[in-house]
Tab-separated table of C-alpha atoms in Angstrom:
chain	number	residue	atom	x	y	z
A	3	MET	CA	81.179	89.578	82.372
A	4	THR	CA	77.622	88.545	82.763
A	5	TYR	CA	76.483	84.943	82.242
A	6	GLY	CA	73.086	83.391	81.688
A	7	ASP	CA	71.376	80.383	83.398
A	8	MET	CA	73.398	77.221	83.079
A	9	LEU	CA	70.717	75.079	84.720
A	10	ALA	CA	67.050	75.657	85.466
A	11	ALA	CA	64.717	73.252	87.414
A	12	GLN	CA	61.041	74.042	87.984
A	13	GLY	CA	58.330	72.331	90.019
A	14	LEU	CA	60.415	69.199	90.972
A	15	VAL	CA	58.452	66.593	92.889
A	16	LYS	CA	59.817	63.215	94.090
A	17	SER	CA	58.120	60.867	96.644
A	18	TYR	CA	59.378	57.719	98.406
A	19	GLY	CA	56.229	55.721	99.422
A	20	GLY	CA	53.941	58.158	101.135
A	21	VAL	CA	56.772	60.671	101.929
A	22	ARG	CA	57.305	63.759	99.652
A	23	ALA	CA	61.110	64.470	99.535
A	24	LEU	CA	60.584	67.303	97.001
A	25	ASP	CA	57.285	69.137	96.668
A	26	GLY	CA	57.514	71.555	93.710
A	27	ALA	CA	60.997	72.772	94.184
A	28	ASP	CA	62.601	75.406	91.920
A	29	ILE	CA	66.164	76.529	91.392
A	30	ARG	CA	68.324	78.361	88.743
A	31	LEU	CA	72.106	78.174	88.522
A	32	ARG	CA	73.781	80.968	86.792
A	33	GLY	CA	77.161	80.799	85.251
A	34	GLY	CA	79.669	82.826	87.213
A	35	GLU	CA	78.051	82.404	90.542
A	36	VAL	CA	78.082	80.430	93.731
A	37	HIS	CA	74.662	79.407	94.504
A	38	ALA	CA	74.242	78.202	98.191
A	39	LEU	CA	71.673	75.407	98.955
A	40	VAL	CA	70.741	74.942	102.590
A	41	GLY	CA	68.305	73.229	104.755
A	42	GLU	CA	67.871	70.735	107.731
A	43	ASN	CA	68.888	67.087	107.138
A	44	GLY	CA	65.877	65.567	105.568
A	45	ALA	CA	64.779	68.887	103.893
A	46	GLY	CA	65.211	67.361	100.401
A	47	LYS	CA	68.864	68.667	99.527
A	48	SER	CA	70.231	65.245	98.583
A	49	THR	CA	67.261	64.377	96.553
A	50	LEU	CA	67.572	67.639	94.603
A	51	VAL	CA	71.212	67.163	94.030
A	52	ARG	CA	70.661	63.579	92.629
A	53	ILE	CA	67.912	64.970	90.265
A	54	LEU	CA	70.232	67.742	88.993
A	55	SER	CA	73.157	65.481	88.417
A	56	GLY	CA	70.848	62.817	86.418
A	57	THR	CA	71.068	59.976	88.880
A	58	LEU	CA	67.430	60.318	90.020
A	59	ARG	CA	64.387	60.967	87.978
A	60	PRO	CA	61.721	63.258	89.427
A	61	ASP	CA	58.028	62.320	89.606
A	62	GLU	CA	57.059	65.650	88.104
A	63	GLY	CA	58.850	68.906	86.929
A	64	THR	CA	61.255	70.021	84.326
A	65	LEU	CA	65.034	70.260	84.253
A	66	ARG	CA	66.852	72.280	81.474
A	67	LEU	CA	70.486	72.775	80.788
A	68	ALA	CA	72.049	75.432	78.566
A	69	PRO	CA	74.014	74.097	75.413
A	70	GLU	CA	77.292	74.663	77.008
A	71	ALA	CA	76.357	73.027	80.109
A	72	ARG	CA	75.128	69.929	78.173
A	73	SER	CA	78.539	69.670	76.485
A	74	GLY	CA	80.776	70.272	79.692
A	75	GLY	CA	78.430	68.253	81.939
A	76	ILE	CA	77.670	68.472	85.592
A	77	ALA	CA	80.230	67.245	88.240
A	78	VAL	CA	79.124	66.327	91.669
A	79	VAL	CA	81.540	66.246	94.771
A	80	SER	CA	79.686	64.163	97.343
A	81	GLN	CA	80.141	64.775	101.233
A	82	GLU	CA	80.654	61.047	101.469
A	83	LEU	CA	83.813	60.130	99.499
A	84	SER	CA	83.476	58.052	96.543
A	85	LEU	CA	87.328	57.329	96.268
A	86	PHE	CA	89.340	54.072	96.382
A	87	PRO	CA	91.711	54.287	99.377
A	88	ASP	CA	93.835	51.330	98.189
A	89	LEU	CA	94.487	53.139	94.778
A	90	SER	CA	96.953	55.955	94.080
A	91	VAL	CA	95.975	59.680	93.848
A	92	ARG	CA	96.550	59.426	90.118
A	93	GLU	CA	94.321	56.269	89.683
A	94	ASN	CA	91.657	58.070	91.751
A	95	LEU	CA	91.762	61.208	89.639
A	96	PHE	CA	91.202	59.210	86.356
A	97	PRO	CA	88.796	56.373	87.369
A	98	TYR	CA	87.176	56.308	83.925
A	99	ARG	CA	88.983	56.202	80.501
A	100	PRO	CA	92.484	57.236	81.550
A	101	PRO	CA	95.016	58.378	79.075
A	102	ARG	CA	96.753	55.494	77.331
A	103	ARG	CA	99.638	55.171	75.092
A	104	PHE	CA	100.292	51.928	72.920
A	105	GLY	CA	97.307	50.335	74.948
A	106	LEU	CA	98.928	50.893	78.357
A	107	LEU	CA	98.156	53.669	80.985
A	108	ASP	CA	99.986	56.810	80.256
A	109	ARG	CA	101.166	57.901	83.753
A	110	SER	CA	103.051	60.936	82.487
A	111	ALA	CA	99.986	62.325	80.621
A	112	MET	CA	97.917	61.691	83.795
A	113	ASP	CA	100.458	63.483	85.990
A	114	ARG	CA	100.688	66.540	83.597
A	115	ALA	CA	96.968	66.946	83.527
A	116	ALA	CA	96.748	66.458	87.399
A	117	ARG	CA	99.589	68.523	88.782
A	118	PRO	CA	97.985	72.057	87.817
A	119	VAL	CA	94.601	71.089	89.380
A	120	LEU	CA	96.272	69.756	92.529
A	121	ALA	CA	98.395	72.995	92.769
A	122	GLU	CA	95.298	75.140	92.271
A	123	LEU	CA	93.830	73.405	95.323
A	124	GLY	CA	96.920	73.808	97.164
A	125	LEU	CA	97.155	69.860	97.535
A	126	ASP	CA	100.932	68.963	97.839
A	127	VAL	CA	100.898	65.373	97.271
A	128	GLU	CA	102.561	62.999	94.756
A	129	PRO	CA	100.201	61.471	92.302
A	130	GLY	CA	101.570	58.086	93.115
A	131	ALA	CA	100.807	58.246	96.709
A	132	LEU	CA	98.366	55.865	98.339
A	133	LEU	CA	95.173	57.719	98.813
A	134	GLY	CA	94.231	55.785	101.999
A	135	GLU	CA	97.412	57.001	103.627
A	136	LEU	CA	96.279	60.840	103.150
A	137	PRO	CA	94.457	62.685	105.759
A	138	LEU	CA	90.742	62.921	105.352
A	139	ALA	CA	91.008	66.572	104.359
A	140	ASP	CA	93.411	65.806	101.478
A	141	GLN	CA	91.161	62.887	100.324
A	142	GLN	CA	88.379	65.382	100.226
A	143	LEU	CA	90.473	67.686	98.179
A	144	THR	CA	91.353	64.958	95.943
A	145	GLU	CA	87.671	64.340	95.132
A	146	ILE	CA	87.201	67.836	94.340
A	147	ALA	CA	90.328	67.732	91.887
A	148	ARG	CA	88.808	64.759	90.187
A	149	ALA	CA	85.577	66.770	89.442
A	150	LEU	CA	87.583	69.790	88.133
A	151	LEU	CA	89.435	67.628	85.813
A	152	ARG	CA	86.308	66.960	83.924
A	153	ARG	CA	86.067	70.507	83.183
A	154	PRO	CA	82.320	70.845	83.898
A	155	ARG	CA	80.190	73.974	83.462
A	156	VAL	CA	78.088	73.062	86.354
A	157	LEU	CA	79.780	71.968	89.645
A	158	VAL	CA	77.921	70.661	92.635
A	159	LEU	CA	79.647	70.670	95.892
A	160	ASP	CA	78.006	68.859	98.592
A	161	GLU	CA	79.450	69.828	102.153
A	162	PRO	CA	82.920	70.335	100.669
A	163	THR	CA	84.387	71.855	103.737
A	164	SER	CA	83.118	69.492	106.305
A	165	ALA	CA	86.453	67.717	106.839
A	166	LEU	CA	88.746	70.551	106.107
A	167	PRO	CA	91.040	72.708	108.391
A	168	ALA	CA	90.665	76.405	108.156
A	169	ALA	CA	93.822	76.734	105.711
A	170	ALA	CA	92.267	74.290	103.151
A	171	VAL	CA	88.982	76.087	103.294
A	172	ASP	CA	90.783	79.320	102.436
A	173	ARG	CA	92.408	77.502	99.399
A	174	LEU	CA	89.142	76.168	98.317
A	175	GLU	CA	87.419	79.558	98.610
A	176	ARG	CA	90.223	81.060	96.256
A	177	VAL	CA	89.592	78.355	93.723
A	178	LEU	CA	85.827	78.833	93.851
A	179	ARG	CA	86.342	82.626	92.885
A	180	THR	CA	88.554	81.465	90.036
A	181	LEU	CA	85.983	79.002	88.715
A	182	THR	CA	83.166	81.409	88.877
A	183	GLY	CA	85.583	83.825	86.929
A	184	ARG	CA	85.545	81.240	84.130
A	185	GLY	CA	81.677	81.267	83.860
A	186	ILE	CA	81.193	77.994	85.878
A	187	ALA	CA	77.953	77.733	87.843
A	188	ILE	CA	78.496	76.391	91.316
A	189	LEU	CA	75.875	74.770	93.649
A	190	TYR	CA	77.277	74.911	97.061
A	191	VAL	CA	75.427	72.525	99.536
A	192	THR	CA	76.519	73.348	103.097
A	193	HIS	CA	75.417	73.584	106.785
A	194	PHE	CA	77.829	76.264	107.613
A	195	LEU	CA	75.822	79.412	107.333
A	196	GLU	CA	79.075	81.563	107.724
A	197	GLU	CA	80.308	80.102	104.546
A	198	VAL	CA	76.949	81.048	102.735
A	199	MET	CA	77.241	84.668	103.889
A	200	ARG	CA	80.964	84.817	102.824
A	201	LEU	CA	80.987	82.984	99.610
A	202	ALA	CA	77.564	82.809	97.896
A	203	GLN	CA	75.878	85.247	95.495
A	204	ARG	CA	72.534	83.571	95.800
A	205	VAL	CA	71.021	81.358	98.316
A	206	THR	CA	67.983	78.891	98.160
A	207	VAL	CA	66.736	77.321	101.362
A	208	LEU	CA	64.689	74.115	101.552
A	209	ARG	CA	62.317	72.982	104.205
A	210	ASP	CA	60.409	69.670	104.172
A	211	GLY	CA	60.845	69.423	100.481
A	212	ARG	CA	59.662	72.873	99.755
A	213	VAL	CA	61.617	76.040	98.815
A	214	THR	CA	61.166	78.705	101.509
A	215	LEU	CA	63.843	81.040	100.050
A	216	ALA	CA	64.302	80.967	96.302
A	217	GLY	CA	67.563	82.248	94.926
A	218	VAL	CA	67.666	85.262	96.926
A	219	ARG	CA	70.585	87.498	96.782
A	220	ARG	CA	72.990	86.993	99.590
A	221	GLU	CA	73.236	90.646	100.458
A	222	ASP	CA	69.373	90.641	100.888
A	223	VAL	CA	69.276	88.118	103.758
A	224	GLY	CA	71.050	87.794	106.971
A	225	MET	CA	71.847	84.716	108.993
A	226	PRO	CA	68.867	85.029	111.286
A	227	ASP	CA	66.653	85.072	108.031
A	228	LEU	CA	68.435	81.892	106.789
A	229	VAL	CA	67.793	80.077	110.089
A	230	THR	CA	64.190	80.977	110.121
A	231	ALA	CA	63.769	79.884	106.712
A	232	MET	CA	65.482	76.562	107.582
A	233	LEU	CA	63.656	75.808	110.651
A	234	GLY	CA	60.620	77.901	110.688
A	235	GLY	CA	61.765	79.475	113.988
A	236	THR	CA	64.807	80.085	115.996
A	237	PRO	CA	67.066	76.888	116.485
A	238	GLN	CA	66.989	75.280	119.805
A	239	GLN	CA	69.938	76.216	122.031
A	240	PRO	CA	72.100	73.671	123.623
A	241	VAL	CA	71.118	72.625	127.039
A	242	ARG	CA	73.372	74.488	129.750
A	243	ARG	CA	74.089	71.749	132.135
A	244	THR	CA	74.935	71.950	135.919
A	245	ARG	CA	78.548	71.135	136.526
A	246	ALA	CA	79.039	67.481	137.808
A	247	VAL	CA	82.806	67.344	137.894
A	248	THR	CA	83.976	65.037	140.711
A	249	ASP	CA	86.992	65.114	142.804
A	250	GLY	CA	87.813	61.332	142.431
A	251	PRO	CA	90.558	59.896	140.133
A	252	PRO	CA	90.160	61.280	136.535
A	253	PRO	CA	89.043	58.666	134.010
A	254	VAL	CA	91.328	59.889	131.461
A	255	VAL	CA	95.072	60.544	132.301
A	256	LEU	CA	97.897	61.090	129.828
A	257	SER	CA	101.454	62.073	131.447
A	258	GLY	CA	104.491	62.699	129.353
A	259	VAL	CA	103.066	60.737	126.459
A	260	CYS	CA	105.215	60.450	123.370
A	261	VAL	CA	104.406	58.914	119.856
A	262	PRO	CA	107.322	59.233	117.354
A	263	GLY	CA	106.652	62.064	114.906
A	264	ARG	CA	103.308	62.781	116.224
A	265	LEU	CA	103.050	63.563	120.101
A	266	ALA	CA	105.891	64.956	122.295
A	267	ASP	CA	105.561	65.167	126.171
A	268	VAL	CA	101.680	65.497	126.206
A	269	THR	CA	100.025	65.787	129.618
A	270	PHE	CA	96.432	66.296	130.362
A	271	THR	CA	93.537	64.795	132.212
A	272	VAL	CA	89.764	64.630	131.841
A	273	ARG	CA	87.621	64.464	134.942
A	274	ALA	CA	84.246	62.793	135.230
A	275	GLY	CA	81.585	65.351	134.363
A	276	GLU	CA	83.805	67.520	132.367
A	277	VAL	CA	83.925	68.471	128.616
A	278	VAL	CA	87.412	68.936	127.248
A	279	GLY	CA	88.203	69.795	123.666
A	280	VAL	CA	91.226	69.519	121.787
A	281	ALA	CA	92.187	71.673	118.864
A	282	GLY	CA	94.864	72.308	116.311
A	283	LEU	CA	95.629	72.574	112.694
A	284	GLN	CA	95.922	69.443	110.535
A	285	GLY	CA	98.925	67.255	111.953
A	286	ALA	CA	98.979	69.185	115.204
A	287	GLY	CA	98.690	66.081	117.229
A	288	HIS	CA	95.264	66.651	118.683
A	289	LEU	CA	93.786	63.726	116.744
A	290	ASP	CA	96.632	61.488	117.684
A	291	ALA	CA	95.863	62.388	121.376
A	292	LEU	CA	92.298	60.934	120.726
A	293	ALA	CA	93.784	57.828	119.131
A	294	VAL	CA	95.874	57.111	122.208
A	295	VAL	CA	92.712	57.310	124.509
A	296	CYS	CA	90.741	55.116	121.964
A	297	GLY	CA	93.583	52.380	121.876
A	298	ARG	CA	94.246	53.013	118.227
A	299	THR	CA	97.741	54.321	118.646
A	300	ALA	CA	100.634	52.959	120.527
A	301	VAL	CA	102.804	55.041	122.872
A	302	SER	CA	106.566	55.007	123.137
A	303	VAL	CA	107.043	56.878	126.361
A	304	GLY	CA	104.786	58.153	129.025
A	305	ARG	CA	101.925	57.008	131.212
A	306	VAL	CA	98.322	56.474	130.130
A	307	ASP	CA	95.622	55.456	132.376
A	308	ILE	CA	91.964	55.162	130.680
A	309	GLY	CA	89.184	54.182	133.075
A	310	GLY	CA	91.506	53.062	135.625
A	311	ARG	CA	92.692	50.163	133.289
A	312	GLY	CA	96.055	51.549	132.217
A	313	LEU	CA	96.900	51.970	128.407
A	314	PRO	CA	94.291	50.328	126.148
A	315	ARG	CA	95.946	48.110	123.503
A	316	SER	CA	93.089	48.254	121.054
A	317	LEU	CA	89.842	49.805	120.362
A	318	ARG	CA	88.182	46.632	121.858
A	319	ASP	CA	90.270	46.966	125.069
A	320	ALA	CA	89.256	50.572	125.212
A	321	VAL	CA	85.501	49.816	124.887
A	322	ARG	CA	85.872	47.403	127.813
A	323	ALA	CA	87.390	50.178	129.940
A	324	GLY	CA	84.164	52.220	129.261
A	325	VAL	CA	85.393	54.156	126.183
A	326	ALA	CA	82.876	55.156	123.349
A	327	PHE	CA	84.197	56.583	120.234
A	328	VAL	CA	82.264	58.639	117.663
A	329	PRO	CA	84.353	58.969	114.466
A	330	SER	CA	84.346	61.824	112.046
A	331	ASP	CA	83.774	59.515	108.970
A	332	ARG	CA	80.714	57.659	110.139
A	333	LYS	CA	80.364	55.629	106.854
A	334	ARG	CA	83.791	54.149	107.052
A	335	TYR	CA	84.321	53.707	110.778
A	336	GLY	CA	80.928	54.093	112.471
A	337	LEU	CA	78.063	52.255	110.593
A	338	MET	CA	76.987	49.182	108.833
A	339	THR	CA	75.004	51.092	106.299
A	340	ASP	CA	73.363	47.942	104.810
A	341	ARG	CA	72.015	46.943	108.185
A	342	THR	CA	69.076	48.234	110.108
A	343	VAL	CA	69.027	50.930	112.734
A	344	TRP	CA	68.488	48.229	115.673
A	345	GLU	CA	71.333	46.136	114.207
A	346	ASN	CA	73.687	49.058	114.280
A	347	THR	CA	72.577	50.390	117.669
A	348	THR	CA	73.072	47.072	119.389
A	349	ALA	CA	76.347	46.089	117.688
A	350	VAL	CA	78.644	47.140	120.402
A	351	SER	CA	76.647	46.745	123.536
A	352	TRP	CA	75.402	43.136	122.700
A	353	LEU	CA	78.034	41.756	120.359
A	354	ALA	CA	81.164	43.247	121.873
A	355	LEU	CA	80.134	43.721	125.622
A	356	GLY	CA	77.630	40.949	125.871
A	357	ARG	CA	74.984	43.200	127.434
A	358	GLY	CA	71.626	41.591	127.531
A	359	GLY	CA	72.784	37.844	127.814
A	360	PHE	CA	73.969	35.289	125.268
A	361	MET	CA	71.058	35.407	123.025
A	362	PRO	CA	68.617	38.262	123.800
A	363	SER	CA	65.336	38.371	121.632
A	364	ARG	CA	65.128	40.515	118.561
A	365	ALA	CA	62.150	42.199	120.170
A	366	GLU	CA	64.159	43.229	123.175
A	367	LEU	CA	66.864	44.671	121.006
A	368	VAL	CA	64.505	46.514	119.008
A	369	ARG	CA	62.747	47.959	122.143
A	370	ARG	CA	66.087	49.177	123.455
A	371	THR	CA	66.927	50.812	120.140
A	372	GLY	CA	63.474	52.578	120.224
A	373	ASP	CA	64.144	53.954	123.549
A	374	LEU	CA	67.619	55.288	122.364
A	375	THR	CA	66.116	56.703	118.969
A	376	GLU	CA	63.451	58.559	120.836
A	377	ARG	CA	65.941	60.138	123.293
A	378	LEU	CA	67.885	61.272	120.220
A	379	ARG	CA	64.739	62.266	118.304
A	380	LEU	CA	65.728	60.278	115.288
A	381	ARG	CA	63.423	60.364	112.358
A	382	GLY	CA	62.920	56.759	111.360
A	383	ASP	CA	62.110	53.344	112.680
A	384	PRO	CA	64.439	50.782	114.303
A	385	HIS	CA	63.876	48.467	111.248
A	386	ASP	CA	64.983	51.096	108.679
A	387	VAL	CA	68.107	50.470	106.699
A	388	VAL	CA	70.613	53.072	107.791
A	389	ALA	CA	71.685	53.795	104.206
A	390	ARG	CA	68.139	55.180	103.578
A	391	LEU	CA	68.621	57.782	106.527
A	392	SER	CA	69.677	61.465	106.012
A	393	GLY	CA	73.092	62.248	107.105
A	394	GLY	CA	72.045	63.741	110.468
A	395	ASN	CA	69.911	60.768	111.374
A	396	GLN	CA	72.740	58.460	110.426
A	397	GLN	CA	75.047	60.490	112.993
A	398	LYS	CA	72.222	59.875	115.494
A	399	VAL	CA	72.493	56.121	114.918
A	400	VAL	CA	76.257	56.261	115.773
A	401	PHE	CA	75.544	58.136	118.878
A	402	ALA	CA	72.875	55.575	119.774
A	403	LYS	CA	75.215	52.692	119.339
A	404	TRP	CA	77.584	54.118	121.858
A	405	LEU	CA	75.012	55.406	124.306
A	406	ALA	CA	73.756	51.672	124.415
A	407	THR	CA	77.325	50.828	126.080
A	408	GLU	CA	76.653	53.410	129.021
A	409	PRO	CA	80.237	54.861	128.578
A	410	ARG	CA	82.213	56.435	131.276
A	411	ILE	CA	84.523	58.180	128.690
A	412	VAL	CA	83.187	59.574	125.344
A	413	VAL	CA	85.519	60.528	122.531
A	414	LEU	CA	83.988	62.616	119.871
A	415	ASP	CA	85.802	63.298	116.718
A	416	ASP	CA	84.057	66.111	114.649
A	417	PRO	CA	80.752	64.769	115.874
A	418	THR	CA	78.482	67.261	114.002
A	419	ARG	CA	80.435	67.170	110.774
A	420	GLY	CA	77.837	67.532	107.729
A	421	VAL	CA	74.798	68.007	109.908
A	422	ASP	CA	72.459	70.930	110.068
A	423	VAL	CA	72.092	73.373	112.827
A	424	GLY	CA	69.028	71.622	114.318
A	425	VAL	CA	70.860	68.215	114.556
A	426	ARG	CA	73.996	70.044	115.744
A	427	SER	CA	71.913	71.472	118.558
A	428	GLU	CA	70.687	68.132	119.494
A	429	MET	CA	73.988	66.641	119.539
A	430	HIS	CA	75.251	69.475	121.886
A	431	ARG	CA	72.312	68.611	124.076
A	432	ILE	CA	73.395	65.015	124.210
A	433	VAL	CA	76.904	65.919	125.102
A	434	GLY	CA	75.762	67.964	127.939
A	435	GLU	CA	73.582	65.172	129.333
A	436	LEU	CA	76.421	62.706	129.143
A	437	ALA	CA	78.796	65.136	131.127
A	438	ALA	CA	75.895	65.803	133.608
A	439	GLY	CA	75.483	62.211	134.067
A	440	GLY	CA	79.260	61.893	135.120
A	441	ALA	CA	80.906	60.854	131.911
A	442	ALA	CA	84.236	62.357	130.939
A	443	VAL	CA	83.940	63.871	127.502
A	444	LEU	CA	86.768	64.534	125.080
A	445	ILE	CA	85.942	66.300	121.807
A	446	SER	CA	87.689	67.475	118.639
A	447	SER	CA	86.031	69.737	116.001
A	448	THR	CA	86.766	71.521	112.745
A	449	ASP	CA	84.104	74.023	113.912
A	450	LEU	CA	85.722	76.213	116.486
A	451	ALA	CA	82.433	77.652	117.459
A	452	GLU	CA	81.285	74.213	118.429
A	453	LEU	CA	84.182	73.864	120.899
A	454	THR	CA	83.442	77.230	122.571
A	455	GLU	CA	79.787	76.234	122.985
A	456	VAL	CA	80.084	72.798	124.499
A	457	CYS	CA	83.569	72.620	126.303
A	458	ASP	CA	84.530	73.541	129.823
A	459	ARG	CA	88.222	74.028	128.559
A	460	VAL	CA	90.167	73.397	125.283
A	461	LEU	CA	93.640	72.103	124.979
A	462	VAL	CA	95.348	73.749	121.996
A	463	PHE	CA	98.162	71.448	120.159
A	464	VAL	CA	100.961	72.746	118.009
A	465	ARG	CA	103.714	70.317	116.680
A	466	GLY	CA	102.536	67.470	118.820
A	467	ARG	CA	102.484	69.469	122.044
A	468	THR	CA	99.899	71.047	124.082
A	469	VAL	CA	100.847	74.754	124.112
A	470	GLU	CA	97.737	76.598	125.789
A	471	GLU	CA	94.637	75.703	127.755
A	472	LEU	CA	91.663	78.114	127.129
A	473	SER	CA	88.708	78.288	129.452
A	474	GLY	CA	86.238	80.864	130.821
A	475	ALA	CA	86.446	84.281	129.196
A	476	ARG	CA	89.413	83.264	127.146
A	477	LEU	CA	87.588	80.532	125.402
A	478	THR	CA	86.537	82.274	122.194
A	479	GLU	CA	86.727	81.405	118.387
A	480	HIS	CA	89.263	84.205	118.001
A	481	GLN	CA	91.633	83.013	120.768
A	482	LEU	CA	91.387	79.565	119.589
A	483	ALA	CA	92.421	80.473	115.958
A	484	VAL	CA	95.195	82.674	117.282
A	485	SER	CA	96.485	79.874	119.497
A	486	MET	CA	96.263	77.262	116.849
A	487	GLN	CA	98.225	79.445	114.167
A	488	ALA	CA	101.036	80.170	116.668
A	489	GLY	CA	103.129	77.271	115.615
A	490	GLY	CA	102.061	76.656	111.953
A	491	ARG	CA	101.378	73.478	110.172
A	492	THR	CA	103.596	70.250	111.076
A	493	GLY	CA	102.720	68.149	108.198
A	494	THR	CA	102.725	64.906	110.454
A	495	GLY	CA	99.894	62.927	111.919
A	496	ARG	CA	96.423	62.885	110.473
């Protein structure tokens, strides 16, 4: 069945001060299609999404909705979760105007409406479960379920798979095919170009607020075309470092480590100058291993030695042992979004570690921040409020905060989640520089290609155990996927 345009935007212009976030952008969303929107961080994607959803008024341009789109509305699922972790799944699914009976919440009616949508997404959770206790991937699927319960005719998904394991991504892709079969228009904002080539019928590319590819059919472009349209040239390749692995005592040692229900007899080391990846399906235990290194999870059995100081009892203890931790959820755990770049960057090195003396001058802290942001090629000023930066630049602030501590051990949990190919390449460059400088780097990523690009070797976890170590010619995306799938999902851990 052929559907017409659900939404048409033309000549959209939006400026912030003297900077044009959008400069005459056009886009048309057709019913029954997935329309991918791609571009670097700061290209204008977020501004365009906010205008389409009605939360931001453009300075110029027009926006038209088809009658059925007006009645069904536009639902937006943001990359940064807008959920309430202290409430149940049910309460998060019906935050506004929930069903009532005799003036009271009708939980039975809520569950009847929610269960088919949860099942469609392959989300096996009880509606009464506390949302904050679910893995991040399940929380992201819960937000998508909330949007679908509104029965929109236009659905905007902003980086919907950035925190999802492969199995959940497959489920979401099946759901998208069902939704487009119903005539829903889907705007799919992503940095994963493989998803664009696999899912989208049309693609629009933004660069510096301007459209460089406008609604082209997916079969008419290749991935190199998309990269060129995004960056204006080929992306910078990660710097290939000279190996600097030392023969001294390894900074990270886990031997026979057990955490009830999560880890069983885990043994590995990370040497100075080495980049070691950990990989596994959701709940496989690889993230629990990172939590042990960072002092966030207690160990029941086994030996742990981090930075020559034994088992860290807390994240603060781990930081004092020279550990830097870049989390996957930067807004919840990595940033003070209402504070400036310089306040975020110096938070750990000065406040927690006392670097720079009892009361360094603000000018000195700003100067140090400027040195770090220049090294990271961050677009912004030390005095900028972090909330106003793009996602990629926010991630650079997290990196800057930990680089300021001069860490000996760097733990990265999905460090390039939700950033574009340009920022991703820059993050990889920094990882290589850290290792070349003698740091021990431990990294987890939902992007298997990232692990193959930056790691010297990767440890594969299945059911809380390390089952394989891949390196050299065997370290490929295909072999990683095969090794991870060998033992299936455990259902435990994060």
